[in-house]
Short mmCIF file of C-alpha atoms in Angstrom, two decimals:
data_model
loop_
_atom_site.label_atom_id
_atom_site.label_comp_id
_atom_site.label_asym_id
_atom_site.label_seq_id
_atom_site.Cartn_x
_atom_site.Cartn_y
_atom_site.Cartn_z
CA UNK A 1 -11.66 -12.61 -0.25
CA UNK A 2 -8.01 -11.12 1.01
CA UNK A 3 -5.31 -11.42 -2.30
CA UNK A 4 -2.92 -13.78 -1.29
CA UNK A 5 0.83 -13.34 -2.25
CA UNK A 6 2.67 -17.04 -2.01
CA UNK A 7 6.36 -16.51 -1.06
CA UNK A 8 8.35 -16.84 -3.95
CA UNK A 9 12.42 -16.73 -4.91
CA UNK A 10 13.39 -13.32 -3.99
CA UNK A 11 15.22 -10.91 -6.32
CA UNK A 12 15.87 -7.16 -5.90
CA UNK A 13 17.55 -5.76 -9.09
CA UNK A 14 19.74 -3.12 -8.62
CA UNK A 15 20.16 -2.58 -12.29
CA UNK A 16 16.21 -2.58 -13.17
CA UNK A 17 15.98 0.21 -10.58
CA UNK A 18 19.22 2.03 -11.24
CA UNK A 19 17.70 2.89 -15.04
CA UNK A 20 13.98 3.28 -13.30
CA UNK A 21 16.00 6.21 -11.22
CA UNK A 22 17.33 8.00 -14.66
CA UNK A 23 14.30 7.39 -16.44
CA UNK A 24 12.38 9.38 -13.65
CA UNK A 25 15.26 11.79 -13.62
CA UNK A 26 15.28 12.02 -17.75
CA UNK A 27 11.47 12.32 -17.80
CA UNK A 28 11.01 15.03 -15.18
CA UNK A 29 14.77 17.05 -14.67
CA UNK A 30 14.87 16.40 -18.18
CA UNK A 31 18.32 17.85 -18.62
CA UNK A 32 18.99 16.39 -22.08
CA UNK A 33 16.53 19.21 -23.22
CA UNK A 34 18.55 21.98 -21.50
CA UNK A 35 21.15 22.46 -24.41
CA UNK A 36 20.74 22.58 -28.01
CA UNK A 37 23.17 19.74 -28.71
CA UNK A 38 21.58 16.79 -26.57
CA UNK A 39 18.11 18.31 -27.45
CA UNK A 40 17.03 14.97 -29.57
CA UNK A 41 19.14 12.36 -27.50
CA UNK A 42 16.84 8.96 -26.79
CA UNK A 43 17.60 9.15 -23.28
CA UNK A 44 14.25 8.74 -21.96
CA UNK A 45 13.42 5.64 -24.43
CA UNK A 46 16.63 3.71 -23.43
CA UNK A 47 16.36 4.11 -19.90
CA UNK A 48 12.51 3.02 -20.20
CA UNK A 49 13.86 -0.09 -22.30
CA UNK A 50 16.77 -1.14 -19.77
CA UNK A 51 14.71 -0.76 -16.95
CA UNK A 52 12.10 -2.74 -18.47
CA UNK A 53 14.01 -6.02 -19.77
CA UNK A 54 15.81 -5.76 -16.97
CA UNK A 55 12.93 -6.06 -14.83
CA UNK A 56 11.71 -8.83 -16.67
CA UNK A 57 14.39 -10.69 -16.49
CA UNK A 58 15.70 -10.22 -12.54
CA UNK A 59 13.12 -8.93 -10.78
CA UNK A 60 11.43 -11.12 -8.54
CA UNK A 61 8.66 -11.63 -7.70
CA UNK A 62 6.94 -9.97 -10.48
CA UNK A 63 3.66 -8.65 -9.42
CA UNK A 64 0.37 -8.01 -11.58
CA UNK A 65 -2.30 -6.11 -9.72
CA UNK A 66 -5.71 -4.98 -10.42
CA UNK A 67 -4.42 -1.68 -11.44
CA UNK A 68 -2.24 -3.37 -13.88
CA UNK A 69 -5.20 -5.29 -15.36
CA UNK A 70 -7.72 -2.65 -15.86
CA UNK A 71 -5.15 -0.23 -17.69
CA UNK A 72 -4.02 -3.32 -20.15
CA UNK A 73 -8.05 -3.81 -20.73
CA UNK A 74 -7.77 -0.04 -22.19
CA UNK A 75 -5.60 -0.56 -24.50
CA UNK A 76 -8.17 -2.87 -26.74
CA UNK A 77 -11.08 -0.78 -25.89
CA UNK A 78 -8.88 2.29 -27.14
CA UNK A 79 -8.69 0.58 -30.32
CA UNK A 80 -12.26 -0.70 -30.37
CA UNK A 81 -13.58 2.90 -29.71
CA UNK A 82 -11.54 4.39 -32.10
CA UNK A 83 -12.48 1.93 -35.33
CA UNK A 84 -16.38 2.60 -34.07
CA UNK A 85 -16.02 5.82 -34.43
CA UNK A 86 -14.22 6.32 -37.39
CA UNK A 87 -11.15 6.86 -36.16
CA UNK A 88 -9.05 3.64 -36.20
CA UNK A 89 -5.67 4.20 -36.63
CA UNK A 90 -5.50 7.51 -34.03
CA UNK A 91 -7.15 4.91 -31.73
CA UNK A 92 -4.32 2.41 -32.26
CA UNK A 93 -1.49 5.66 -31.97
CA UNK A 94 -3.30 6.27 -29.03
CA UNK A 95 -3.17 2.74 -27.41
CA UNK A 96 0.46 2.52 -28.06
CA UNK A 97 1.05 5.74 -26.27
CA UNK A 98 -1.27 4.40 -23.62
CA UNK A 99 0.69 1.07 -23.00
CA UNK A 100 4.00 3.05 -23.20
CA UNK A 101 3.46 6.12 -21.12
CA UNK A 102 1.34 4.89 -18.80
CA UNK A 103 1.30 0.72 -18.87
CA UNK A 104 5.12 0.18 -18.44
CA UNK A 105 6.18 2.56 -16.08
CA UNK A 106 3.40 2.25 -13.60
CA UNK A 107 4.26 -1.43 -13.92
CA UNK A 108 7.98 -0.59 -13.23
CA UNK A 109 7.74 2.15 -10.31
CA UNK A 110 4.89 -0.68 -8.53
CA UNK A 111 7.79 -3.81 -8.89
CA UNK A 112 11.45 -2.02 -8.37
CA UNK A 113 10.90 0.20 -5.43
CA UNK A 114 11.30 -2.58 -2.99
CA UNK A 115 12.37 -0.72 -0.50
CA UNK A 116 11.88 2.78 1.44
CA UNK A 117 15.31 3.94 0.56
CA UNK A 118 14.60 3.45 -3.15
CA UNK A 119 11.12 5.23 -2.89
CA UNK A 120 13.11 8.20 -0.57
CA UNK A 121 15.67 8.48 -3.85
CA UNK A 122 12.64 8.84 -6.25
CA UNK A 123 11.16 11.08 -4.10
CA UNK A 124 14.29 13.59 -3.75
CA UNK A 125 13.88 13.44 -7.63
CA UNK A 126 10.33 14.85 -7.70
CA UNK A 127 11.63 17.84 -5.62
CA UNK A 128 14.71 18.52 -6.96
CA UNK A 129 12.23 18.73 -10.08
CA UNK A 130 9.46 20.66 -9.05
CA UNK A 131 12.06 23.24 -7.34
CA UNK A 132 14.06 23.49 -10.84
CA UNK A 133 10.65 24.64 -12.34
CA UNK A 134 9.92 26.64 -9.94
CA UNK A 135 13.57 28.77 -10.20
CA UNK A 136 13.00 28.55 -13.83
CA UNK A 137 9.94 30.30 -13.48
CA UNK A 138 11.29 32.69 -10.94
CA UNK A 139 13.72 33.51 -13.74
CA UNK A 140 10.80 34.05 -16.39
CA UNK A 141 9.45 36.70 -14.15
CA UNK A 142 12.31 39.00 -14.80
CA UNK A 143 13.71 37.65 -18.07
CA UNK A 144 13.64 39.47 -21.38
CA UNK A 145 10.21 38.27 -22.99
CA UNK A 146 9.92 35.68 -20.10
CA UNK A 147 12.44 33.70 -20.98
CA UNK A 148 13.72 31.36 -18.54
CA UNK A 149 17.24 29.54 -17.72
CA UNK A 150 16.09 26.25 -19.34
CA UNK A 151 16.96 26.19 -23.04
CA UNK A 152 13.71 28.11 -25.43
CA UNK A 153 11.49 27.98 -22.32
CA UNK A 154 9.19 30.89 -22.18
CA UNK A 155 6.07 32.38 -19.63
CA UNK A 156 2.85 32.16 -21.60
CA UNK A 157 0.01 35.08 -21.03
CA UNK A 158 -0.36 38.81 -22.11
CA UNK A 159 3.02 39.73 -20.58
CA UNK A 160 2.56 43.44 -21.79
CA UNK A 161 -0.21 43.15 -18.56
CA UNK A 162 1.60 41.40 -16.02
CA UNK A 163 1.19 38.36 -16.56
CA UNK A 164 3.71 35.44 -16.94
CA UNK A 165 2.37 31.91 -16.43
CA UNK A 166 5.51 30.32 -15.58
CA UNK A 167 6.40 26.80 -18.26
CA UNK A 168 9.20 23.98 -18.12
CA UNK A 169 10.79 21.73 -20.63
CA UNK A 170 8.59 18.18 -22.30
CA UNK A 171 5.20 18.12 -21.27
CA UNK A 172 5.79 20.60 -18.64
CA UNK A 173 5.53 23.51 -21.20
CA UNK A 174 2.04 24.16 -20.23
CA UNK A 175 1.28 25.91 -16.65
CA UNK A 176 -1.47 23.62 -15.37
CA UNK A 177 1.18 20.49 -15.78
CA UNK A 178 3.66 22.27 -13.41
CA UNK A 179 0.27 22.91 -11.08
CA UNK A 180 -0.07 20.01 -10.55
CA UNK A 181 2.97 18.03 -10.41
CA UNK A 182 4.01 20.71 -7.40
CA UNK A 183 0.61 20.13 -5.70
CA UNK A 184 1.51 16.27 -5.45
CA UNK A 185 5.14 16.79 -4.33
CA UNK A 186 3.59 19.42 -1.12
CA UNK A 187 2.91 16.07 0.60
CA UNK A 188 6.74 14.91 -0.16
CA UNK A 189 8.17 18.19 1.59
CA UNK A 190 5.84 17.92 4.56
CA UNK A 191 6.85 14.04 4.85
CA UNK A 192 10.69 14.91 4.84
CA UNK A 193 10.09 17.89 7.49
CA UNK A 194 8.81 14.86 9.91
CA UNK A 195 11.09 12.62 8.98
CA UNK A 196 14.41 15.09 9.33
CA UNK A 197 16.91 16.37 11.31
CA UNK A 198 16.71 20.15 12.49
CA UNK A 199 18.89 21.46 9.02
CA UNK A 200 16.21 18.98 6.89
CA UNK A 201 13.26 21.00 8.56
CA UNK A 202 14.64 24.03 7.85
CA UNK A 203 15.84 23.11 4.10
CA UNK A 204 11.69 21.69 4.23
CA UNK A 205 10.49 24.90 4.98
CA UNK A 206 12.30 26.56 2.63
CA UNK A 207 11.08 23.77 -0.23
CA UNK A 208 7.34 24.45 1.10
CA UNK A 209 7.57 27.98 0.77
CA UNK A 210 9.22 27.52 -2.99
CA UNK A 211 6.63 25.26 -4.06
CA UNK A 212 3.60 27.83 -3.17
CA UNK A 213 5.09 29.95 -4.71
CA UNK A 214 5.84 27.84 -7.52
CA UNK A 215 1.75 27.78 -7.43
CA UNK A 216 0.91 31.54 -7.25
CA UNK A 217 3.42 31.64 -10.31
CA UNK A 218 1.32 29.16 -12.65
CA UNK A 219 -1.79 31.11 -12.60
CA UNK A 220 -3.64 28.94 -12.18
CA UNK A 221 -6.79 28.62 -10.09
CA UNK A 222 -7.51 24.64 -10.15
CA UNK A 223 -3.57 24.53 -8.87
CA UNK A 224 -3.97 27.07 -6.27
CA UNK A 225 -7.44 25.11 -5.36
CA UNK A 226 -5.81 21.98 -5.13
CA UNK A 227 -3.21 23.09 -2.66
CA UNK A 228 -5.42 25.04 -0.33
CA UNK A 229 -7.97 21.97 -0.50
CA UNK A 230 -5.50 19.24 0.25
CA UNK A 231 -5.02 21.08 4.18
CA UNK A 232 -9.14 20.17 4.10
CA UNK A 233 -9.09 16.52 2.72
CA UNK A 234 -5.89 16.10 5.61
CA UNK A 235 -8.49 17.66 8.27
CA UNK A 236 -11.26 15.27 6.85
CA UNK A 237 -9.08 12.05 6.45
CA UNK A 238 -7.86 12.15 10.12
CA UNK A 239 -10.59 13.52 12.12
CA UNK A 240 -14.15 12.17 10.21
CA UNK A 241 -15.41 9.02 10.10
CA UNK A 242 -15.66 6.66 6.80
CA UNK A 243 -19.14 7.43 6.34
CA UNK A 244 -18.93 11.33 6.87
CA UNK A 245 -15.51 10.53 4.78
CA UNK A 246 -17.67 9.24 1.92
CA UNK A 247 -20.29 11.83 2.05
CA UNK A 248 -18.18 14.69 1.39
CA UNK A 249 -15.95 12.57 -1.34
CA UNK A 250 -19.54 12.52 -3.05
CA UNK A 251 -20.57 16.42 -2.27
CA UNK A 252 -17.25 17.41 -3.48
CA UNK A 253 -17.63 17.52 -6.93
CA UNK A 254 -21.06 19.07 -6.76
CA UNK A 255 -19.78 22.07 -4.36
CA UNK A 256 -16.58 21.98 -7.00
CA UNK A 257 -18.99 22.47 -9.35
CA UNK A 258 -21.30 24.79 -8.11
CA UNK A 259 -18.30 27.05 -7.54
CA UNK A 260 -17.33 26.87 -10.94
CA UNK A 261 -20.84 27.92 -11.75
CA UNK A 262 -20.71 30.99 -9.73
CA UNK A 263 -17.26 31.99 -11.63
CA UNK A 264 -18.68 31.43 -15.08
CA UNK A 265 -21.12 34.46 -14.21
CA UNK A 266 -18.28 36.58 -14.32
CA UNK A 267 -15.23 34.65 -16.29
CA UNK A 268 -15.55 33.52 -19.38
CA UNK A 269 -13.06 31.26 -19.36
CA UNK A 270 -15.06 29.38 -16.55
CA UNK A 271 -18.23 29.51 -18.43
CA UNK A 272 -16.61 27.10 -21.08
CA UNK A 273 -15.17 24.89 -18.56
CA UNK A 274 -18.86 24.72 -17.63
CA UNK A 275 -19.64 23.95 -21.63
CA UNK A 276 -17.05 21.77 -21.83
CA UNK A 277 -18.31 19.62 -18.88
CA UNK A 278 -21.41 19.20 -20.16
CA UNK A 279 -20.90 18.61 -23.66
CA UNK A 280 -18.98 15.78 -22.26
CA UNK A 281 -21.87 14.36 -20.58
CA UNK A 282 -23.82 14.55 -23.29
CA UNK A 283 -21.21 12.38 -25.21
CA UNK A 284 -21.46 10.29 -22.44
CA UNK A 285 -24.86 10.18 -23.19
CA UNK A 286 -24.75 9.10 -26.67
CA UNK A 287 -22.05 6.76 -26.67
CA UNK A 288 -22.35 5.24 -23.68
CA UNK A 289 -20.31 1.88 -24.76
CA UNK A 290 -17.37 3.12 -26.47
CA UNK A 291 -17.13 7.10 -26.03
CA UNK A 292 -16.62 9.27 -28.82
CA UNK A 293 -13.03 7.60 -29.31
CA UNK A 294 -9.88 8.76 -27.69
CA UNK A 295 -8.55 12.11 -29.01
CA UNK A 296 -11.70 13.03 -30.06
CA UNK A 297 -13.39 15.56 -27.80
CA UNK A 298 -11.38 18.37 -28.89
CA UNK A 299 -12.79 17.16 -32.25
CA UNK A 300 -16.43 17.48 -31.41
CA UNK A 301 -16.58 20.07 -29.01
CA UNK A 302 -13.70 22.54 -30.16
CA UNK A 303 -11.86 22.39 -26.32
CA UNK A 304 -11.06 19.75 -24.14
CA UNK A 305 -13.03 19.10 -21.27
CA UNK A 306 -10.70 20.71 -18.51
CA UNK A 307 -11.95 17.50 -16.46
CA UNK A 308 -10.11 14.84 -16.19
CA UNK A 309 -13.18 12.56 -15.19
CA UNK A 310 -15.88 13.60 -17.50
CA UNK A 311 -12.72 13.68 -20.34
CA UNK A 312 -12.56 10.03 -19.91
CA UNK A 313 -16.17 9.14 -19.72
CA UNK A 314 -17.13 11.42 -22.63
CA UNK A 315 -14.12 9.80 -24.85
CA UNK A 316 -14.17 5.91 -23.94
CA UNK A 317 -17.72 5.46 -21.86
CA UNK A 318 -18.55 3.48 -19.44
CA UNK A 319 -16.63 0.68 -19.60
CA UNK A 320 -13.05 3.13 -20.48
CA UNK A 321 -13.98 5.23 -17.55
CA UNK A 322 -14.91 2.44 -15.16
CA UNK A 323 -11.05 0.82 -15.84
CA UNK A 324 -9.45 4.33 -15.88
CA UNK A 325 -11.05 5.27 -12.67
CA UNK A 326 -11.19 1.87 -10.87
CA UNK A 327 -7.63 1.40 -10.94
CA UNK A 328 -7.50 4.98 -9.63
CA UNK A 329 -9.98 4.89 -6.99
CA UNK A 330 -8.89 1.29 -6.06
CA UNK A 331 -5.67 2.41 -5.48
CA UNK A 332 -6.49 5.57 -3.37
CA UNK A 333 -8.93 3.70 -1.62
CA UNK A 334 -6.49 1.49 -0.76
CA UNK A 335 -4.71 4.00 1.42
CA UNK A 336 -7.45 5.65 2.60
CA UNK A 337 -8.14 2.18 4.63
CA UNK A 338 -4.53 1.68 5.97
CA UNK A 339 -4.98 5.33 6.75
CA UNK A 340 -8.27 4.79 8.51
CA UNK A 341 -6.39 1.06 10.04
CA UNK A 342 -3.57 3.49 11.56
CA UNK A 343 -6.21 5.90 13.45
CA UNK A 344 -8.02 3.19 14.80
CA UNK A 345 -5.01 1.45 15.90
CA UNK A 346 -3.40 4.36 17.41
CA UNK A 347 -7.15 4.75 19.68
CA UNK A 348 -6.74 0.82 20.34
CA UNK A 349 -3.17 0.91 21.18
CA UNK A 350 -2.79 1.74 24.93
CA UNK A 351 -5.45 -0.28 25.84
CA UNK A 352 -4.49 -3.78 23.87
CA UNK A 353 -0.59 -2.94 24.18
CA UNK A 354 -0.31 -2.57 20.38
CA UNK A 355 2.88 -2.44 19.06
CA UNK A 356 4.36 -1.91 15.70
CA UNK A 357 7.60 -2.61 14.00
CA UNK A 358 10.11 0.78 13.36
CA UNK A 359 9.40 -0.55 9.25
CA UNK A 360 5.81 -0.81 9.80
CA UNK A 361 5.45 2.45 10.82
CA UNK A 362 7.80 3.87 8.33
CA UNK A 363 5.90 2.30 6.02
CA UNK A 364 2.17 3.49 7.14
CA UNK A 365 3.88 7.11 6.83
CA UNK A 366 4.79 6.75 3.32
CA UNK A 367 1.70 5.04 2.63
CA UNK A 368 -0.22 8.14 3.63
CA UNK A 369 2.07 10.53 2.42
CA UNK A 370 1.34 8.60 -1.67
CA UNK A 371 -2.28 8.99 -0.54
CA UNK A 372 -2.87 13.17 -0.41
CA UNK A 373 -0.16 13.33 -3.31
CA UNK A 374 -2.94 11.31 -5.41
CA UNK A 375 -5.19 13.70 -3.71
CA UNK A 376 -3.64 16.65 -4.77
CA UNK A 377 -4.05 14.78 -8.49
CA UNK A 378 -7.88 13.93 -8.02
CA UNK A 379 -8.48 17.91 -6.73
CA UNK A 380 -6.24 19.15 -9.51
CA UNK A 381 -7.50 16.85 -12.24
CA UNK A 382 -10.75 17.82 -11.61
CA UNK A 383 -10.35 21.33 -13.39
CA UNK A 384 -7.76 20.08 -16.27
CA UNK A 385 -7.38 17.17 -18.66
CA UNK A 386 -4.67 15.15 -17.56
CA UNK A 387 -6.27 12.05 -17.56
CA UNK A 388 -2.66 9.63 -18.80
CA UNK A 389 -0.22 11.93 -17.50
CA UNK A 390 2.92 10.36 -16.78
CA UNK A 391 2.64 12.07 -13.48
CA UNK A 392 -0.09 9.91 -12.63
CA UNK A 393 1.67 6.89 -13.39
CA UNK A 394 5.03 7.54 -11.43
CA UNK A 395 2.69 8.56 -8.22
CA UNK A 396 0.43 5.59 -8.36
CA UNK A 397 3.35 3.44 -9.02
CA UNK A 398 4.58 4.32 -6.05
CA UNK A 399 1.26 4.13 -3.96
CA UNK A 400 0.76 0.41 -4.93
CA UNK A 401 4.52 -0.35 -4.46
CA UNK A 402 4.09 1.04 -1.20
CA UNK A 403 1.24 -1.19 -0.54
CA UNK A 404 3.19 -4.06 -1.65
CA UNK A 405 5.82 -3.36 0.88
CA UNK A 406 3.41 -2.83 3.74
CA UNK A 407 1.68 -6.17 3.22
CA UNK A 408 5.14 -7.84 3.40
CA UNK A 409 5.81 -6.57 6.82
CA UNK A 410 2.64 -7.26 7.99
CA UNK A 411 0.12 -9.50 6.09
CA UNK A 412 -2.77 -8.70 7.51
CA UNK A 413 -3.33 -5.82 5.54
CA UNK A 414 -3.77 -7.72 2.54
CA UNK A 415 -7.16 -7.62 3.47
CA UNK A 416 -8.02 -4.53 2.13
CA UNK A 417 -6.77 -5.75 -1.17
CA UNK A 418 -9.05 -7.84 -2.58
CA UNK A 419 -10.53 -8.33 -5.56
CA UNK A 420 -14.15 -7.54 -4.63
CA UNK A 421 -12.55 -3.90 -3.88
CA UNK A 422 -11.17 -3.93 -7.01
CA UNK A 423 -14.55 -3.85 -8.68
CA UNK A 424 -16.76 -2.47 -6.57
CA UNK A 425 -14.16 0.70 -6.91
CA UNK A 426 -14.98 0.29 -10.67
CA UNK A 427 -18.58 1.67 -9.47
CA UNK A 428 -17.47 4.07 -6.80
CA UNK A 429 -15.63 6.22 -9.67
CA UNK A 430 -19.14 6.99 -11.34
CA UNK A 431 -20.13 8.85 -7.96
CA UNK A 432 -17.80 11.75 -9.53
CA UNK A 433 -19.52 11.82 -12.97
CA UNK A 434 -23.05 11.24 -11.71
CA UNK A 435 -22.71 14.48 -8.77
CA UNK A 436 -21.16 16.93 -11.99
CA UNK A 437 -24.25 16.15 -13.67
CA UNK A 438 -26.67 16.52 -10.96
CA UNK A 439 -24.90 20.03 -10.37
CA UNK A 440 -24.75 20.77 -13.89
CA UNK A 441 -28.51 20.26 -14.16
CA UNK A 442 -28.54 22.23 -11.10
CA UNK A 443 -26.61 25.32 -12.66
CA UNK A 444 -27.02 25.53 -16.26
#
């Protein structure tokens, strides 16, 4: 059954969505960390908290989704796990971190960007961003012990060999972070280059060119995976059919795998990302219910799982990993169907004279644009732990706020919202576990 969404007293707040911009700004610019003196300002919090109350308070409507629903259900588990395993109060740090890095803002980037010039602004943000990092790490290459611009940033690696893995400011410090926030912004630059005049191209081009390079720069090889591999899920998305669609979502992760297997026989490093897999498994395995407890595969195993997916199921199991990757899978799934809607449209349209509004179509663009950034996450996240980024929750945010605004213009694609989806996508995450193990078994 199709979600419904009753008209209700309409209220766009400006202010809500003014802070929402600096928070975004704060969290990923971060400029307060560029100088010594404003190194330990609160910017980030207050702007989180004035965006917040003032959401609550003049937003309207105020939506709760399925997304929304299955992350709050973490939060108890999170505690539940981590008081089973002996481990109560880091499950209840963790939980808190959980509802305020991840809960709020995907709740505030999926209510306040009500409209595509508010998602273009956010956007612009993300690549003025991902282009500082990448001129920041342009500047490591030649600086005296890889220093960069940005205040006590630094290249990681054995420099006296060549090699600088470039870093940022905040949660950016580490190379695989940069990865893959400039993987999910390749989609934003190609987006603007259709969407421009000639000067925007050309600026585009330039951007494009910056962020693979930004890539090459980082080191590393799920990054430069995930950006080769999102020009094959674009080939697959348009031109195959759902069921050859859903066939090679499921082979993925084996072949992903099996190529990881064929490294390990002559990198160590991929050898224990092979471990690391499937130790996770195994705690999979033998906690099936509640995981090991958040935080606590590093613990047990020594590393972390460099998988974002079998991180999840190993630490929370089967229930944590069915909410953590239902809400994502529901939400890409989502806009693989308006995707899939659009194609067969466009077939349909000179025959039955369809027709679509100029918003409507702006809309469908963005909506697929949102789709292969979270694409570029799912490749990416596949050969790192970065399972409650904050990345994550700023891009799916602005997937399902993108949804919301497509099902205003047109309601009939509230049909491929419903709640059935919802938890039937709860199952269709396991398909990425179950293949890793069937390869694993395969391999080791």
């Amino acid at each position: 059954m199709a979600r419904h969404f009753p008209k209700t007293v309409e209220n766009d707040s400006g202010l809500a969505f003014f802070f929402l911009f600096l928070y975004t700004a704060s969290v990923l610019i971060r400029p307060h960390e560029m100088f010594l003196v404003s190194i330990e300002w609160i910017t980030i919090k207050v702007f989180i908290i004035i965006a917040f109350v003032s959401t609550l308070a003049t937003q309207r409507p105020l939506k709760i989704l399925p997304q929304h629903w299955m992350l709050l259900a973490l939060v108890p588990l999170i505690i539940m796990s981590g008081f089973f395993n002996g481990s109560g109060m880091i499950g209840i740090e963790q939980s808190e971190r959980i509802f305020i890095s991840a809960l709020i803002p995907l709740f505030l980037y999926s209510n306040c960007i009500t409209t595509i010039k508010r998602q273009h602004l956010l956007m612009m943000i993300c690549l003025a961003a991902a282009l500082l990092m990448v001129h920041n790490g342009h500047v490591q290459q030649t600086g005296i012990n890889g220093a960069g611009w940005a205040f006590d940033t630094f290249s990681v690696g054995y420099i006296g060999l060549g090699e600088r893995r470039i870093t940022y400011l905040g949660f950016f410090n580490d190379p695989n972070d940069i990865g893959m926030f400039l993987v999910m912004n390749i989609p934003f630059v190609i987006y603007f280059f259709k969407t421009g005049n000639p000067i925007t191209k050309i600026l585009m081009l330039l951007a494009l060119s910056a962020l693979l390079y930004g890539v090459y720069l980082t080191g590393s090889r799920g990054t430069a995976l995930g950006a080769g591999a999102l020009i094959g899920v674009y080939l697959v998305v348009m031109n195959a059919g759902p069921k050859l669609f859903i066939a090679i979502a499921v082979l993925a992760p084996i072949a992903a795998t099996v190529v990881a297997s064929l490294q390990s026989n002559i990198d160590a490093s991929a050898d224990g990302r092979l471990e690391a897999w499937y130790a996770g498994v195994l705690m999979l395995l033998h906690n099936p219910i509640l995981g090991i407890g958040m935080g606590q595969f590093l613990e047990e195993h020594g590393l972390v799982a460099h998988n974002s997916y079998i991180h999840v199921a190993g630490e929370l199991g089967v229930p944590g990993y069915s909410l953590w990757g239902g809400a994502l899978i529901f939400t890409v799934l989502t806009g693989y169907l308006i995707i899939r809607d659009q194609i067969v449209n466009n077939k349909l349209k000179d025959i039955e004279k369809i027709e679509r509004s100029a918003d409507e179509a702006a809309e469908i663009l963005l909506n697929k644009t949102l789709f292969f950034s979270l694409m570029g996450f799912m490749i990416t996240g596949f050969f790192i732990s970065r399972m409650f980024t904050l990345i994550l929750f700023i891009f799916l945010g602005m997937a399902i706020a993108s949804h919301m605004r497509l099902i205003k213009i047109n309601p009939a694609y509230a049909i491929n919202f419903t709640n059935q989806l919802a938890m039937r996508s709860m199952l269709y995450c396991w398909s990425i576990i179950v293949a890793v193990y069937i390869a694993l078994k395969l391999g080791l």
